Short mmCIF file of C-alpha atoms in Angstrom, two decimals:
data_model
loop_
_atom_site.label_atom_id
_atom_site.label_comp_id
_atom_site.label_asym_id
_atom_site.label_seq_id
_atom_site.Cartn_x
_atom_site.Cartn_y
_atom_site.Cartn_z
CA UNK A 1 30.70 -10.78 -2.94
CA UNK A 2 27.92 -13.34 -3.87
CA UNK A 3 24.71 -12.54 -2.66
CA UNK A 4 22.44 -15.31 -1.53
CA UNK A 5 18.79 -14.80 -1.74
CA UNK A 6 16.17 -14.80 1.00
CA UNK A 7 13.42 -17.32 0.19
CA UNK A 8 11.50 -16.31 -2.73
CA UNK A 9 11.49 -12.68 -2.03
CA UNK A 10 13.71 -9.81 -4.05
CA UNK A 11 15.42 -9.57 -0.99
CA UNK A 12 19.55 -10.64 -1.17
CA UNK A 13 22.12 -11.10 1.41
CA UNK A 14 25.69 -11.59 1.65
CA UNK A 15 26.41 -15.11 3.58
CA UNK A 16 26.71 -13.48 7.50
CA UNK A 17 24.11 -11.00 8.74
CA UNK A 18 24.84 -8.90 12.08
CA UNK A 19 23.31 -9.56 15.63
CA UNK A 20 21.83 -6.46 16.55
CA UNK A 21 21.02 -7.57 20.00
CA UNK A 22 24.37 -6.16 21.33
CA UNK A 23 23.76 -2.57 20.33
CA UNK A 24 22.52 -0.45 23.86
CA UNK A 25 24.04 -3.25 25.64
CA UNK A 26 27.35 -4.83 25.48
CA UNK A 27 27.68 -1.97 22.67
CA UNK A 28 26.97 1.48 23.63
CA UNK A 29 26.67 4.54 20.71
CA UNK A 30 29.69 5.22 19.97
CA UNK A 31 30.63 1.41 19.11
CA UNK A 32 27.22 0.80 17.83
CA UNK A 33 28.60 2.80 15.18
CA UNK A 34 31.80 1.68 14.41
CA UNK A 35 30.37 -1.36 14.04
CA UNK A 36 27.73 -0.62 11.74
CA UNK A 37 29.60 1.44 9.51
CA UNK A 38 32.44 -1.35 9.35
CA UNK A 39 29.63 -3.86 8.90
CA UNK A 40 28.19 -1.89 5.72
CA UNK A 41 31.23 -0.80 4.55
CA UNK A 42 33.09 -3.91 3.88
CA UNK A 43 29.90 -5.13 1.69
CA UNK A 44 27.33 -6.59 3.99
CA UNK A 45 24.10 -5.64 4.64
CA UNK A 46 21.65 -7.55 6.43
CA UNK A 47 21.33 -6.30 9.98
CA UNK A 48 18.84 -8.49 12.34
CA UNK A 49 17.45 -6.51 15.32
CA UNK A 50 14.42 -6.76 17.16
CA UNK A 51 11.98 -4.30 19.27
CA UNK A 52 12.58 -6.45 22.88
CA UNK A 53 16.08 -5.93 22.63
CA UNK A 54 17.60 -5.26 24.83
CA UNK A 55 14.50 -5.16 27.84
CA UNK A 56 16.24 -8.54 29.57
CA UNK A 57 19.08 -5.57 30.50
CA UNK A 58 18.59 -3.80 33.70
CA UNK A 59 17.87 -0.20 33.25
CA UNK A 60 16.67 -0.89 29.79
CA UNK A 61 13.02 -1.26 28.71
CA UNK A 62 13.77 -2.54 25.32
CA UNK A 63 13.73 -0.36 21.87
CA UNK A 64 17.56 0.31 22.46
CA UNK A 65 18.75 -1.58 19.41
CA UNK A 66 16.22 -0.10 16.70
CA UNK A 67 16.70 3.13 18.77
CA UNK A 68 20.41 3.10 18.05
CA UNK A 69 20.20 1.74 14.06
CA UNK A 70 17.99 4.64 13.96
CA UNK A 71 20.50 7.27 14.97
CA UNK A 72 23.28 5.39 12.63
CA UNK A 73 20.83 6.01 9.61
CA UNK A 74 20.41 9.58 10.62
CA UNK A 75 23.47 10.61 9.82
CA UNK A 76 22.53 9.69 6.03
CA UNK A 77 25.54 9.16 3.79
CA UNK A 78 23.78 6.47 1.70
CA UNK A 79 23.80 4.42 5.01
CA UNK A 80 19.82 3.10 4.43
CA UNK A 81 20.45 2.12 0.82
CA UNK A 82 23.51 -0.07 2.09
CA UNK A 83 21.59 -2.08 4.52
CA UNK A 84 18.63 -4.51 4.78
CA UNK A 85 16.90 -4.39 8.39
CA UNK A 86 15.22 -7.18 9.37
CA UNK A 87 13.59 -6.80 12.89
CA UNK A 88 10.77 -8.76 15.18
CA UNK A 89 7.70 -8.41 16.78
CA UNK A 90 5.52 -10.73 19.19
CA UNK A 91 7.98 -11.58 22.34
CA UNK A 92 8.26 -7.64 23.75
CA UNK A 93 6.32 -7.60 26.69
CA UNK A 94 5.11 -4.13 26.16
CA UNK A 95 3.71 -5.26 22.40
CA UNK A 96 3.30 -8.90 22.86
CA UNK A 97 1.76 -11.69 20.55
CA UNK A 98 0.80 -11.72 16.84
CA UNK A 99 -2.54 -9.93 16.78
CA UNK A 100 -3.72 -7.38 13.77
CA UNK A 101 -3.96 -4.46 16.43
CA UNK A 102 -0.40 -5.68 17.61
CA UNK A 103 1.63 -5.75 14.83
CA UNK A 104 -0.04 -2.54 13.26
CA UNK A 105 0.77 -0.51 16.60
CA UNK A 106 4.11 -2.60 16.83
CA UNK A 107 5.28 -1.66 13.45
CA UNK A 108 4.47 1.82 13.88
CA UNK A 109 7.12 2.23 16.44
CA UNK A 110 9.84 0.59 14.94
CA UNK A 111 9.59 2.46 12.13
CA UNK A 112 10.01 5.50 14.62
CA UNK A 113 12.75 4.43 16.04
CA UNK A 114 14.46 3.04 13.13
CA UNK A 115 13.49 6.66 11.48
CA UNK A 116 12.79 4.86 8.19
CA UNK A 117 10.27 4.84 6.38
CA UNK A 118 9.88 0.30 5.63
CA UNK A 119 11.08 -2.89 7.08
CA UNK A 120 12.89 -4.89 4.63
CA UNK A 121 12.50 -7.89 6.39
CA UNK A 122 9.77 -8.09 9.36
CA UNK A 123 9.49 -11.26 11.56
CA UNK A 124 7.31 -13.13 13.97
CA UNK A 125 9.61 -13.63 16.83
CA UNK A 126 7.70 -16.28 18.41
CA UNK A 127 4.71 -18.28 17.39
CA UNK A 128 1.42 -16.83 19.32
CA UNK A 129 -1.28 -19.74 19.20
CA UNK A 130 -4.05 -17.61 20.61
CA UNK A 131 -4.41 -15.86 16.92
CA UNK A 132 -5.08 -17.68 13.98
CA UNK A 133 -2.45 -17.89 11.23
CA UNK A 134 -4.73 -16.16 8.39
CA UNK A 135 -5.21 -13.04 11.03
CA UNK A 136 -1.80 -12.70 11.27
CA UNK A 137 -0.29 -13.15 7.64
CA UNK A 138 -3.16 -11.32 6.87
CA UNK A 139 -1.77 -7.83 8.96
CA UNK A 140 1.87 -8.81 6.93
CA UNK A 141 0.13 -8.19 4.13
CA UNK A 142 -1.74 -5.04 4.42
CA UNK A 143 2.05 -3.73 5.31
CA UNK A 144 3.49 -4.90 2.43
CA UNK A 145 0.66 -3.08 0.67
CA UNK A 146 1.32 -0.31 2.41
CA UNK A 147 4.91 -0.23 1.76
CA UNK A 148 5.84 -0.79 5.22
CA UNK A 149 7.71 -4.25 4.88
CA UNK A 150 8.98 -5.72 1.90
CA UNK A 151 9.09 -9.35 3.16
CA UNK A 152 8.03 -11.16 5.95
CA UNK A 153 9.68 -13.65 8.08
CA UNK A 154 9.03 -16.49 10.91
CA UNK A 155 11.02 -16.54 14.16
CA UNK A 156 11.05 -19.60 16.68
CA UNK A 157 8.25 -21.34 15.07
CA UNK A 158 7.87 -25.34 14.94
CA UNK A 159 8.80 -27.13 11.33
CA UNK A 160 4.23 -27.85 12.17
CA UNK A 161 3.00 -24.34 12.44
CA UNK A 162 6.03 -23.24 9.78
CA UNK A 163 4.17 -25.58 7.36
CA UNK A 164 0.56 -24.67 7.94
CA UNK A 165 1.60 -21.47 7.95
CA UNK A 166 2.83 -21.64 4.83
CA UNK A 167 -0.22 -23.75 3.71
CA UNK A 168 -2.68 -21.13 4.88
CA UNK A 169 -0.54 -17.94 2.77
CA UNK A 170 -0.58 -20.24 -0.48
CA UNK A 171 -4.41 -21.39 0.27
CA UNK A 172 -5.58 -17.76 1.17
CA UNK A 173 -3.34 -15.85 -1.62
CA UNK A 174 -1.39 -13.93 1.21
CA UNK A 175 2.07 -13.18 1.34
CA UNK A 176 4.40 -16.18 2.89
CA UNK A 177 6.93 -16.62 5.49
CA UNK A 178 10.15 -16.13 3.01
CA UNK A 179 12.44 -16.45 5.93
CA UNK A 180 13.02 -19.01 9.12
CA UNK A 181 15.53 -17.50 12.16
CA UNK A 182 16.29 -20.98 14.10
CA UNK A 183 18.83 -21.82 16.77
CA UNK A 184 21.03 -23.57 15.17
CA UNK A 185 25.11 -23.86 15.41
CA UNK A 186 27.63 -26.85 15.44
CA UNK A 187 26.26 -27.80 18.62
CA UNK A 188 22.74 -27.22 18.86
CA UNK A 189 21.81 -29.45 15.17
CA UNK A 190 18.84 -31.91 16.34
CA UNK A 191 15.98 -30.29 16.49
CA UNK A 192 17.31 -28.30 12.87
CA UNK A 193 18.22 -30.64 11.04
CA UNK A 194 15.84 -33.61 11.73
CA UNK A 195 12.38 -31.11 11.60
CA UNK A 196 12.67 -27.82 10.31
CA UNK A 197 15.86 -28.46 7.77
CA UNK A 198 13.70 -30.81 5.18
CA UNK A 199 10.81 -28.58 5.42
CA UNK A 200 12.77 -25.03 4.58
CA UNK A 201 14.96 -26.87 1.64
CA UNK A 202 11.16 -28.64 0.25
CA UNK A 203 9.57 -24.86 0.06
CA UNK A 204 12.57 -22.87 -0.72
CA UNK A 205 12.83 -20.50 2.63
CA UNK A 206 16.04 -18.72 3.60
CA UNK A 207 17.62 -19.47 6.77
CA UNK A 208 18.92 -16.89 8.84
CA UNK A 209 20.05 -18.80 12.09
CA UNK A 210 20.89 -17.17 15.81
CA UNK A 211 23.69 -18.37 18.05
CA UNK A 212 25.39 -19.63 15.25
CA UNK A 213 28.43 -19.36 17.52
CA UNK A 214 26.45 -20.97 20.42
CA UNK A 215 26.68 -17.65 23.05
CA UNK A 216 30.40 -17.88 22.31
CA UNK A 217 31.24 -21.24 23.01
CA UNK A 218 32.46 -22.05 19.61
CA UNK A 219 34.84 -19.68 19.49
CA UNK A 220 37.42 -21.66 21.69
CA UNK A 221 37.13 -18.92 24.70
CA UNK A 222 35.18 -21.27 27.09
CA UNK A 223 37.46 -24.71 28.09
CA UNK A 224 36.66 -24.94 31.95
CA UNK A 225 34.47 -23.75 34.65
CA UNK A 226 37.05 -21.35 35.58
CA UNK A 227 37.01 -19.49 31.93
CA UNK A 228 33.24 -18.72 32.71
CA UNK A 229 34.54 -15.56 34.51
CA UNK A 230 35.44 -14.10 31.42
CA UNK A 231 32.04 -13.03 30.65
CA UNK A 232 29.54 -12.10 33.22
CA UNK A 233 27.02 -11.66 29.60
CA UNK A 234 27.93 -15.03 28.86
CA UNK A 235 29.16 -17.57 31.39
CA UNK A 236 25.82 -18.48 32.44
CA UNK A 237 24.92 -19.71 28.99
CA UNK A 238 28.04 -20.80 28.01
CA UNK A 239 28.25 -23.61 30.87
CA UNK A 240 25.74 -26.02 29.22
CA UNK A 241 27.96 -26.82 26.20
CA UNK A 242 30.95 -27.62 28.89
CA UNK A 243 30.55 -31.42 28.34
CA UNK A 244 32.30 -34.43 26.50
CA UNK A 245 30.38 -33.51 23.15
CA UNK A 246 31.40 -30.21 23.17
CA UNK A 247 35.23 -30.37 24.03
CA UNK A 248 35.25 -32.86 21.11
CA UNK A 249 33.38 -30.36 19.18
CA UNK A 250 36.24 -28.01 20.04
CA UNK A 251 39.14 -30.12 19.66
CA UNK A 252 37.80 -30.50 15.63
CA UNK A 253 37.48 -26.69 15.65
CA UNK A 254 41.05 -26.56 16.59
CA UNK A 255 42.45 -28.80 14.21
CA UNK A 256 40.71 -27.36 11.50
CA UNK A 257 41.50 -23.81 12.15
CA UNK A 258 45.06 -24.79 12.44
CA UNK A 259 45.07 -25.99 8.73
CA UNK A 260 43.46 -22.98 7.52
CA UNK A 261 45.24 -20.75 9.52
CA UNK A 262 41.74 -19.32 10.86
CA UNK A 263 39.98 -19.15 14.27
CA UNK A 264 37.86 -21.05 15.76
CA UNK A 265 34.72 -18.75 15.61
CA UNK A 266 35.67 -18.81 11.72
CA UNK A 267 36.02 -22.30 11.35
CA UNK A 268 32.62 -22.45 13.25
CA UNK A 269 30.59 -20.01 10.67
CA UNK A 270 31.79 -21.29 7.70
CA UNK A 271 30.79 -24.65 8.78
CA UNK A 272 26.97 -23.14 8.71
CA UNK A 273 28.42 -20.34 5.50
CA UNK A 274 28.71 -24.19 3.56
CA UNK A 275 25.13 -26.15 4.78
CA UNK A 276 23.17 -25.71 1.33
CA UNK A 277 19.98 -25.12 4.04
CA UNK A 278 21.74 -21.93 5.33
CA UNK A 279 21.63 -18.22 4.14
CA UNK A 280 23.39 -16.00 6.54
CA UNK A 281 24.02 -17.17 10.13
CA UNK A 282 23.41 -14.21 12.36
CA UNK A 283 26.82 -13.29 14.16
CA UNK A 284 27.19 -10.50 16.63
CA UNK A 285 30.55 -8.44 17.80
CA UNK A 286 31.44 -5.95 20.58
CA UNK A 287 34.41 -4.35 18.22
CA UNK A 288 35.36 -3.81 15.28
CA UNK A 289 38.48 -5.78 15.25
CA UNK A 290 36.36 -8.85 16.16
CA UNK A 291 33.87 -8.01 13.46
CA UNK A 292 36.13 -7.88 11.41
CA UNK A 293 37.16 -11.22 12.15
CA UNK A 294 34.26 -12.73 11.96
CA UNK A 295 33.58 -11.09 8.45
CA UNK A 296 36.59 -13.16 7.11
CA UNK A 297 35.11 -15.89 7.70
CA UNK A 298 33.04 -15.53 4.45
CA UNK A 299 36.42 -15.95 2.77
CA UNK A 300 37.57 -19.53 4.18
CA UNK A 301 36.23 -22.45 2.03
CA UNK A 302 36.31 -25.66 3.87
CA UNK A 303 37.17 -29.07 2.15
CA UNK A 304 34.64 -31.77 2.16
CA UNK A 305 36.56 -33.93 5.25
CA UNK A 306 37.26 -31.17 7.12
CA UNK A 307 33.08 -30.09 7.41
CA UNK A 308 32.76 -34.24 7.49
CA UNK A 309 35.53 -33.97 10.87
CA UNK A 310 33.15 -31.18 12.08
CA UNK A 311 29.97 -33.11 11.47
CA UNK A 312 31.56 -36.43 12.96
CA UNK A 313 32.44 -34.81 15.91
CA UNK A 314 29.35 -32.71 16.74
CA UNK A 315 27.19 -36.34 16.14
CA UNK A 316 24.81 -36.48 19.03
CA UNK A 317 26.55 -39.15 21.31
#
């Protein structure tokens, strides 16, 4: 498989990186798993977890998804050399924001409960304004000194702060944002492509974009009100993308996964798989067999009218 490669670091990734947010939640242990062994053993490696996930879960106080990857590495087998983990910090509320002390405590305990011993990729999972930029880059960097993280990424951040971020690591001599993790799917392109899309293409960041199946909308589940039901996880998220735009949006999905004998949710990641702006959209599953689907979609090579028949009819009316 063809390895893309994350910004300017030594860091590689096949084309679809796994959603981690699932695992202590809509995936318990025993799934978790499955998954991740499925995930790794069919050639992938980039998983993308974070240490909030999954507090928004009642009962849960967040950790449960680097708790989890943690126990899957345990079991050795060559399972740490066959993956790249790429978690957050900042947006926990029990190690918030992107202060020195922060991230230095915050790291610290991921690295517990991942029971490894470095980050491959570690990311700011929200912009924190009360800190200035050089503080920050500059406690990235005394981990990568340290061995800790090998590359360093930026998480919800503005195409403005991205850019003087990346103007204070290249005026200081401190390690860069190699990575961006937008929202960004077949639906959700605006703020994307017109602001942060020229900006990561002009200074050569990888892209490693979240709902790239927009909270499962895109994979042809959701038609009506009524098929809300089918996810209590979802439903509530799912019912903004119920309008004219995004029945069109799914009526192109259909047609095109009916020529290439595909599914919609495939259709929908290759779309992203073929942007030149895109590394690895971040795609999550609940079982194998539907990881497994989603993994093919790495295979499916879309013609230049069908991705013009997407883009037509996901145009902002």
């Amino acid at each position: 498989m063809s390895l893309r490669p994350l910004g300017r670091s030594i860091l590689s990734t096949a084309p679809l990186a796994f959603g981690g947010n699932v695992f202590g939640w809509s995936a318990d242990e025993a799934t978790t798993f499955a998954l991740l062994d499925a995930f790794s053993d069919a050639g992938f490696g980039l998983v993308d977890t974070a240490d909030a996930y999954s507090a928004w879960v009642p009962g849960n106080a967040g950790g449960e998804s680097e708790t989890l990857i943690g126990r899957w590495l345990a079991q050795g087998g060559g399972r740490r050399e066959r993956i790249l983990i790429a978690t957050k910090v900042a947006k926990w509320s029990q190690r918030p924001g992107l202060s020195p002390a922060n991230i230095q405590a915050a790291v610290e305990d991921s690295l517990r409960r991942l029971r490894t011993d470095r980050i491959d990729l570690y990311q700011a999972h929200e912009d924190d304004l009360k800190v200035p930029l050089e503080d920050t880059l500059g406690a990235f960097a005394r981990l990568i000194e340290q061995g800790k993280v090998g590359a360093i990424g930026a998480s919800n951040y503005s195409a403005a702060r991205l850019a003087e971020a990346l103007d204070v690591a290249e005026r200081h001599g401190l390690p860069r944002y190699e990575t961006l993790q937008p929202h960004y799917n077949l639906y959700d392109r605006a703020v994307y492509e017109a602001e942060l899309e020229p900006l990561v293409r002009e200074r050569g960041l990888g892209v490693i974009n979240y709902y790239a199946l927009a909270s499962g909308f895109l994979t042809g589940k959701y038609r009506s009100r009524d098929d809300l039901d089918k996810s209590r996880a979802r439903g509530g998220a799912v019912a903004r993308y119920l309008d004219a735009r995004g029945l069109r949006i799914l009526a192109a999905l259909d047609e095109v996964a009916a020529g290439q004998r595909a599914t919609q949710a495939q259709v929908a990641l290759a779309w992203l798989i073929a942007r030149p702006s895109v590394t690895a959209p971040i795609a999550s599953a609940t079982s194998v067999a539907q990881l497994q689907e989603l993994l093919a979609a790495t295979r499916l090579s879309l013609a230049a009218d069908e991705i013009a028949a997407l883009d037509a009819a996901s145009a902002e009316d």
